[in-house]
PDB file of C-alpha atoms and ligand atoms in Angstrom:
ATOM      1  CA  MET A   1     122.111 109.364  88.026  1.00 93.00           C
ATOM      2  CA  THR A   2     120.039 107.719  85.335  1.00 97.00           C
ATOM      3  CA  MET A   3     116.546 108.677  84.230  1.00 98.00           C
ATOM      4  CA  LEU A   4     114.611 105.414  84.149  1.00 98.00           C
ATOM      5  CA  THR A   5     111.699 104.661  81.816  1.00 98.00           C
ATOM      6  CA  ILE A   6     108.331 104.615  83.581  1.00 98.00           C
ATOM      7  CA  LEU A   7     105.831 101.998  82.399  1.00 98.00           C
ATOM      8  CA  CYS A   8     102.373 103.408  81.677  1.00 97.00           C
ATOM      9  CA  TYR A   9      98.851 102.003  81.966  1.00 97.00           C
ATOM     10  CA  PRO A  10      97.668  99.636  80.501  1.00 97.00           C
ATOM     11  CA  ASP A  11     101.122  97.968  80.365  1.00 98.00           C
ATOM     12  CA  LYS A  12     100.701  94.401  81.669  1.00 98.00           C
ATOM     13  CA  ARG A  13     104.086  94.559  83.406  1.00 98.00           C
ATOM     14  CA  LEU A  14     102.476  96.890  85.982  1.00 98.00           C
ATOM     15  CA  ARG A  15     100.457  93.829  87.077  1.00 98.00           C
ATOM     16  CA  ARG A  16     103.420  91.690  88.148  1.00 98.00           C
ATOM     17  CA  ILE A  17     103.978  90.851  91.813  1.00 98.00           C
ATOM     18  CA  ALA A  18     107.369  92.132  92.978  1.00 99.00           C
ATOM     19  CA  LYS A  19     109.807  89.771  94.709  1.00 98.00           C
ATOM     20  CA  PRO A  20     111.352  90.375  98.136  1.00 99.00           C
ATOM     21  CA  VAL A  21     114.817  91.943  98.096  1.00 98.00           C
ATOM     22  CA  THR A  22     117.427  89.538  99.514  1.00 98.00           C
ATOM     23  CA  GLN A  23     120.671  91.150  98.313  1.00 97.00           C
ATOM     24  CA  PHE A  24     121.618  94.474  99.866  1.00 98.00           C
ATOM     25  CA  SER A  25     124.363  95.431  97.433  1.00 97.00           C
ATOM     26  CA  PRO A  26     125.558  98.799  96.088  1.00 97.00           C
ATOM     27  CA  LYS A  27     123.426  97.930  93.036  1.00 97.00           C
ATOM     28  CA  LEU A  28     120.296  98.282  95.171  1.00 98.00           C
ATOM     29  CA  LEU A  29     121.398 101.712  96.436  1.00 98.00           C
ATOM     30  CA  ARG A  30     122.107 102.739  92.841  1.00 98.00           C
ATOM     31  CA  LEU A  31     118.604 101.626  91.779  1.00 98.00           C
ATOM     32  CA  ALA A  32     117.009 103.534  94.690  1.00 98.00           C
ATOM     33  CA  ASN A  33     118.935 106.699  93.766  1.00 98.00           C
ATOM     34  CA  ASP A  34     117.996 106.367  90.085  1.00 98.00           C
ATOM     35  CA  MET A  35     114.355 105.928  91.119  1.00 98.00           C
ATOM     36  CA  LEU A  36     114.479 109.080  93.293  1.00 98.00           C
ATOM     37  CA  TYR A  37     116.101 110.987  90.413  1.00 98.00           C
ATOM     38  CA  THR A  38     113.429 109.720  87.990  1.00 98.00           C
ATOM     39  CA  MET A  39     110.652 110.565  90.455  1.00 98.00           C
ATOM     40  CA  TYR A  40     111.900 114.129  91.122  1.00 97.00           C
ATOM     41  CA  ASN A  41     112.448 114.729  87.403  1.00 97.00           C
ATOM     42  CA  SER A  42     108.880 113.645  86.673  1.00 97.00           C
ATOM     43  CA  ARG A  43     107.489 115.819  89.483  1.00 96.00           C
ATOM     44  CA  GLY A  44     106.274 112.802  91.389  1.00 98.00           C
ATOM     45  CA  ILE A  45     106.031 112.156  95.122  1.00 98.00           C
ATOM     46  CA  GLY A  46     106.307 108.370  95.003  1.00 98.00           C
ATOM     47  CA  LEU A  47     107.608 105.612  92.755  1.00 98.00           C
ATOM     48  CA  ALA A  48     107.684 101.818  93.029  1.00 99.00           C
ATOM     49  CA  ALA A  49     110.300  99.581  91.356  1.00 99.00           C
ATOM     50  CA  THR A  50     107.480  97.870  89.410  1.00 99.00           C
ATOM     51  CA  GLN A  51     106.887 101.169  87.565  1.00 98.00           C
ATOM     52  CA  VAL A  52     110.455 101.167  86.210  1.00 98.00           C
ATOM     53  CA  ASN A  53     110.198  97.519  85.136  1.00 98.00           C
ATOM     54  CA  VAL A  54     112.073  96.075  88.137  1.00 98.00           C
ATOM     55  CA  THR A  55     110.185  93.358  90.044  1.00 98.00           C
ATOM     56  CA  LYS A  56     111.738  94.034  93.445  1.00 98.00           C
ATOM     57  CA  ARG A  57     109.981  95.130  96.633  1.00 99.00           C
ATOM     58  CA  LEU A  58     111.426  98.648  96.714  1.00 99.00           C
ATOM     59  CA  ILE A  59     109.647 102.011  96.869  1.00 99.00           C
ATOM     60  CA  VAL A  60     110.840 105.611  97.084  1.00 98.00           C
ATOM     61  CA  LEU A  61     108.878 108.682  98.100  1.00 98.00           C
ATOM     62  CA  ASP A  62     109.178 112.302  99.168  1.00 98.00           C
ATOM     63  CA  THR A  63     105.996 113.960 100.346  1.00 98.00           C
ATOM     64  CA  SER A  64     107.832 116.989 101.820  1.00 96.00           C
ATOM     65  CA  GLY A  65     106.861 119.228  98.921  1.00 91.00           C
ATOM     66  CA  GLY A  66     110.484 119.823  98.002  1.00 85.00           C
ATOM     67  CA  HIS A  67     113.436 117.504  97.579  1.00 88.00           C
ATOM     68  CA  GLU A  68     113.950 117.449 101.328  1.00 87.00           C
ATOM     69  CA  GLN A  69     112.854 114.108 102.685  1.00 95.00           C
ATOM     70  CA  PRO A  70     113.630 111.250 100.334  1.00 98.00           C
ATOM     71  CA  LEU A  71     112.498 107.958 101.839  1.00 98.00           C
ATOM     72  CA  VAL A  72     113.617 104.577 100.513  1.00 98.00           C
ATOM     73  CA  LEU A  73     111.781 101.510 101.790  1.00 99.00           C
ATOM     74  CA  VAL A  74     112.843  97.959 101.007  1.00 99.00           C
ATOM     75  CA  ASN A  75     110.403  95.061 101.561  1.00 99.00           C
ATOM     76  CA  PRO A  76     107.810  97.463 103.087  1.00 99.00           C
ATOM     77  CA  GLN A  77     104.910  95.963 105.008  1.00 98.00           C
ATOM     78  CA  ILE A  78     101.985  97.647 106.730  1.00 98.00           C
ATOM     79  CA  ILE A  79     101.620  95.980 110.103  1.00 99.00           C
ATOM     80  CA  LYS A  80      98.857  98.216 111.465  1.00 98.00           C
ATOM     81  CA  LYS A  81      96.266 100.537 109.918  1.00 98.00           C
ATOM     82  CA  SER A  82      93.545 102.741 111.334  1.00 98.00           C
ATOM     83  CA  GLY A  83      91.049 105.386 110.327  1.00 98.00           C
ATOM     84  CA  SER A  84      90.058 106.449 106.846  1.00 98.00           C
ATOM     85  CA  ILE A  85      91.092 109.302 104.563  1.00 98.00           C
ATOM     86  CA  ALA A  86      90.095 110.356 101.045  1.00 98.00           C
ATOM     87  CA  PHE A  87      92.916 111.776  98.948  1.00 98.00           C
ATOM     88  CA  GLU A  88      93.065 113.020  95.357  1.00 98.00           C
ATOM     89  CA  GLU A  89      95.572 110.572  93.869  1.00 98.00           C
ATOM     90  CA  GLY A  90      97.482 110.497  90.627  1.00 98.00           C
ATOM     91  CA  CYS A  91     100.201 108.169  89.360  1.00 98.00           C
ATOM     92  CA  LEU A  92     103.243 108.576  87.124  1.00 98.00           C
ATOM     93  CA  SER A  93     102.075 105.387  85.343  1.00 98.00           C
ATOM     94  CA  VAL A  94      98.633 106.910  84.692  1.00 97.00           C
ATOM     95  CA  PRO A  95      99.627 110.431  83.575  1.00 95.00           C
ATOM     96  CA  GLY A  96      96.930 113.073  83.372  1.00 94.00           C
ATOM     97  CA  PHE A  97      94.308 111.350  85.476  1.00 96.00           C
ATOM     98  CA  CYS A  98      93.457 111.992  89.137  1.00 97.00           C
ATOM     99  CA  ALA A  99      90.713 110.642  91.374  1.00 98.00           C
ATOM    100  CA  SER A 100      89.835 110.614  95.042  1.00 98.00           C
ATOM    101  CA  VAL A 101      90.641 107.281  96.713  1.00 98.00           C
ATOM    102  CA  GLN A 102      89.781 106.096 100.224  1.00 98.00           C
ATOM    103  CA  ARG A 103      92.590 104.561 102.320  1.00 98.00           C
ATOM    104  CA  ALA A 104      93.687 104.081 105.924  1.00 98.00           C
ATOM    105  CA  ALA A 105      94.568 107.409 107.543  1.00 98.00           C
ATOM    106  CA  GLN A 106      97.305 106.097 109.816  1.00 98.00           C
ATOM    107  CA  ILE A 107      99.678 103.195 109.238  1.00 99.00           C
ATOM    108  CA  THR A 108     102.583 101.484 110.967  1.00 99.00           C
ATOM    109  CA  VAL A 109     105.247 100.394 108.503  1.00 99.00           C
ATOM    110  CA  LYS A 110     107.883  97.717 108.915  1.00 99.00           C
ATOM    111  CA  ALA A 111     110.600  97.755 106.257  1.00 99.00           C
ATOM    112  CA  GLN A 112     114.344  97.682 105.665  1.00 98.00           C
ATOM    113  CA  ASP A 113     116.742 100.380 104.476  1.00 98.00           C
ATOM    114  CA  THR A 114     119.155  99.863 101.557  1.00 98.00           C
ATOM    115  CA  ASN A 115     121.666  98.266 103.967  1.00 98.00           C
ATOM    116  CA  GLY A 116     119.100  95.738 105.113  1.00 98.00           C
ATOM    117  CA  GLU A 117     118.699  97.425 108.517  1.00 98.00           C
ATOM    118  CA  PRO A 118     115.171  97.201 109.926  1.00 98.00           C
ATOM    119  CA  VAL A 119     113.011 100.349 110.060  1.00 98.00           C
ATOM    120  CA  LEU A 120     109.731 100.721 111.909  1.00 98.00           C
ATOM    121  CA  PHE A 121     107.570 103.861 112.054  1.00 98.00           C
ATOM    122  CA  THR A 122     104.019 105.146 112.230  1.00 98.00           C
ATOM    123  CA  THR A 123     102.833 107.825 109.821  1.00 98.00           C
ATOM    124  CA  ASP A 124      99.633 109.468 108.612  1.00 98.00           C
ATOM    125  CA  ASP A 125      98.096 111.842 106.096  1.00 98.00           C
ATOM    126  CA  LEU A 126      99.776 112.188 102.674  1.00 98.00           C
ATOM    127  CA  GLN A 127     102.788 110.043 103.576  1.00 98.00           C
ATOM    128  CA  ALA A 128     100.536 107.183 104.712  1.00 98.00           C
ATOM    129  CA  VAL A 129      98.456 107.471 101.528  1.00 98.00           C
ATOM    130  CA  CYS A 130     101.586 107.497  99.378  1.00 98.00           C
ATOM    131  CA  ILE A 131     103.089 104.408 101.053  1.00 99.00           C
ATOM    132  CA  GLN A 132      99.802 102.489 100.582  1.00 99.00           C
ATOM    133  CA  HIS A 133      99.680 103.563  96.909  1.00 99.00           C
ATOM    134  CA  GLU A 134     103.293 102.443  96.328  1.00 99.00           C
ATOM    135  CA  ILE A 135     102.916  99.100  98.131  1.00 99.00           C
ATOM    136  CA  ASP A 136      99.857  98.482  95.912  1.00 99.00           C
ATOM    137  CA  HIS A 137     102.233  98.758  92.895  1.00 99.00           C
ATOM    138  CA  LEU A 138     104.431  95.997  94.368  1.00 99.00           C
ATOM    139  CA  ASN A 139     101.321  93.810  94.405  1.00 99.00           C
ATOM    140  CA  GLY A 140     100.394  94.660  90.799  1.00 98.00           C
ATOM    141  CA  LYS A 141      97.652  97.024  91.865  1.00 98.00           C
ATOM    142  CA  LEU A 142      96.953 100.566  90.570  1.00 98.00           C
ATOM    143  CA  PHE A 143      94.930 103.391  92.116  1.00 98.00           C
ATOM    144  CA  VAL A 144      92.467 103.105  89.232  1.00 98.00           C
ATOM    145  CA  ASP A 145      91.556  99.646  90.589  1.00 98.00           C
ATOM    146  CA  HIS A 146      89.959 101.460  93.560  1.00 97.00           C
ATOM    147  CA  LEU A 147      87.606 103.678  91.516  1.00 98.00           C
ATOM    148  CA  THR A 148      83.850 103.855  92.022  1.00 98.00           C
ATOM    149  CA  ASP A 149      81.639 103.158  88.972  1.00 98.00           C
ATOM    150  CA  GLU A 150      81.246 106.882  88.383  1.00 98.00           C
ATOM    151  CA  GLN A 151      85.001 107.547  88.618  1.00 98.00           C
ATOM    152  CA  ARG A 152      85.645 104.614  86.288  1.00 97.00           C
ATOM    153  CA  LEU A 153      83.426 106.189  83.623  1.00 97.00           C
ATOM    154  CA  ALA A 154      85.465 109.401  83.880  1.00 96.00           C
ATOM    155  CA  PHE A 155      88.662 107.352  83.596  1.00 97.00           C
ATOM    156  CA  GLU A 156      87.393 105.508  80.482  1.00 96.00           C
ATOM    157  CA  ALA A 157      86.445 108.867  78.952  1.00 95.00           C
ATOM    158  CA  ALA A 158      89.909 110.287  79.688  1.00 94.00           C
ATOM    159  CA  LEU A 159      91.540 107.239  78.083  1.00 94.00           C
ATOM    160  CA  ALA A 160      89.346 107.562  75.001  1.00 92.00           C
ATOM    161  CA  ALA A 161      90.205 111.264  74.704  1.00 90.00           C
ATOM    162  CA  GLN A 162      93.905 110.485  75.028  1.00 86.00           C
ATOM    163  CA  ASN A 163      93.764 108.106  72.048  1.00 73.00           C
ATOM    164  CA  MET A 164      92.414 110.884  69.824  1.00 59.00           C
ATOM    165  CA  PRO A 165      95.500 112.530  68.268  1.00 56.00           C
ATOM    166  CA  SER A 166      93.543 115.521  66.931  1.00 48.00           C
ATOM    167  CA  GLN A 167      92.291 116.437  70.374  1.00 42.00           C
ATOM    168  CA  THR A 168      94.109 118.453  73.000  1.00 43.00           C
ATOM    169  CA  ILE A 169      93.976 116.732  76.367  1.00 43.00           C
ATOM    170  CA  THR A 170      92.701 118.837  79.205  1.00 44.00           C
ATOM    171  CA  PRO A 171      94.260 117.546  82.402  1.00 49.00           C
ATOM    172  CA  ASP A 172      91.919 116.444  85.153  1.00 51.00           C
ATOM    173  CA  CYS A 173      94.296 117.652  87.795  1.00 51.00           C
ATOM    174  CA  PRO A 174      96.503 120.706  88.096  1.00 52.00           C
ATOM    175  CA  ARG A 175     100.199 120.138  87.552  1.00 44.00           C
ATOM    176  CA  GLU A 176     103.209 122.137  86.491  1.00 44.00           C
TER     177      GLU A 176
HETATM  178  C1  LIG B   1     101.295 108.538  94.276  1.00 56.34           C
HETATM  179  O1  LIG B   1     101.933 109.820  92.420  1.00 56.34           O
HETATM  180  C2  LIG B   1     100.394 109.448  95.055  1.00 56.34           C
HETATM  181  O2  LIG B   1      99.239 112.538  86.328  1.00 56.34           O
HETATM  182  C3  LIG B   1     102.442 109.227  93.584  1.00 56.34           C
HETATM  183  O3  LIG B   1     100.790 114.174  84.863  1.00 56.34           O
HETATM  184  C4  LIG B   1      99.745 110.527  94.464  1.00 56.34           C
HETATM  185  O4  LIG B   1     103.759 111.063  92.133  1.00 56.34           O
HETATM  186  C5  LIG B   1     100.178 109.217  96.366  1.00 56.34           C
HETATM  187  C6  LIG B   1     102.130 112.771  88.509  1.00 56.34           C
HETATM  188  C7  LIG B   1      98.920 111.353  95.208  1.00 56.34           C
HETATM  189  C8  LIG B   1      99.368 110.045  97.120  1.00 56.34           C
HETATM  190  C9  LIG B   1      98.728 111.121  96.553  1.00 56.34           C
HETATM  191  C10 LIG B   1     100.905 112.404  88.014  1.00 56.34           C
HETATM  192  C11 LIG B   1     102.931 113.627  87.758  1.00 56.34           C
HETATM  193  C12 LIG B   1     102.661 112.258  89.789  1.00 56.34           C
HETATM  194  C13 LIG B   1     100.456 112.886  86.803  1.00 56.34           C
HETATM  195  C14 LIG B   1     102.667 110.751  91.736  1.00 56.34           C
HETATM  196  C15 LIG B   1     101.260 113.746  86.054  1.00 56.34           C
HETATM  197  C16 LIG B   1     102.488 114.107  86.538  1.00 56.34           C
HETATM  198  C17 LIG B   1     102.059 111.303  90.522  1.00 56.34           C
HETATM  199 CO1  LIG B   2     101.570 105.115  91.217  1.00 56.34          CO
END
């Protein structure tokens, strides 16, 4: 397994639109496994290929709270959404900043596995939020693009504080 480098905000490469996966080779499985390894090692629950500088429509996630339910989705698409939920989100590409974001509470996802086999399922709660967050990455979008004016001010302040080397950064969100 290889630990991949995660691009961080404001890296412009996070704004690229990922391309559909057409080749289901062992290379794709290798990339998915390296992404899961990188995600677990960084204490994350989701990671999109865009974040590791690969412009392919591939996301990995595990919202089980352990290392129990890795999920790899290739060419994921949301074909149905309903309801609304506010969740405190963070992002491995925006370390040290969290904010509550509003998204659909329940989604139906159409995707492929690493063999190119179709997968279709409905999910809700944290897993639904995470999939929406990760698909946003494939479209060059970050959770900080969803902030209210007030949240944006807090984000700007956190960024300014981070650029001050003499200052110790107090995290906005609890993490290990
Ligand atoms: C996306 O985010 C997500 O700031 C995945 O210092 C997050 O794994 C979806 C992380 C919340 C739904 C709800 C963030 C790790 C991990 C940090 C992550 C940090 C260390 C973020
Ligand atoms: Co993210």
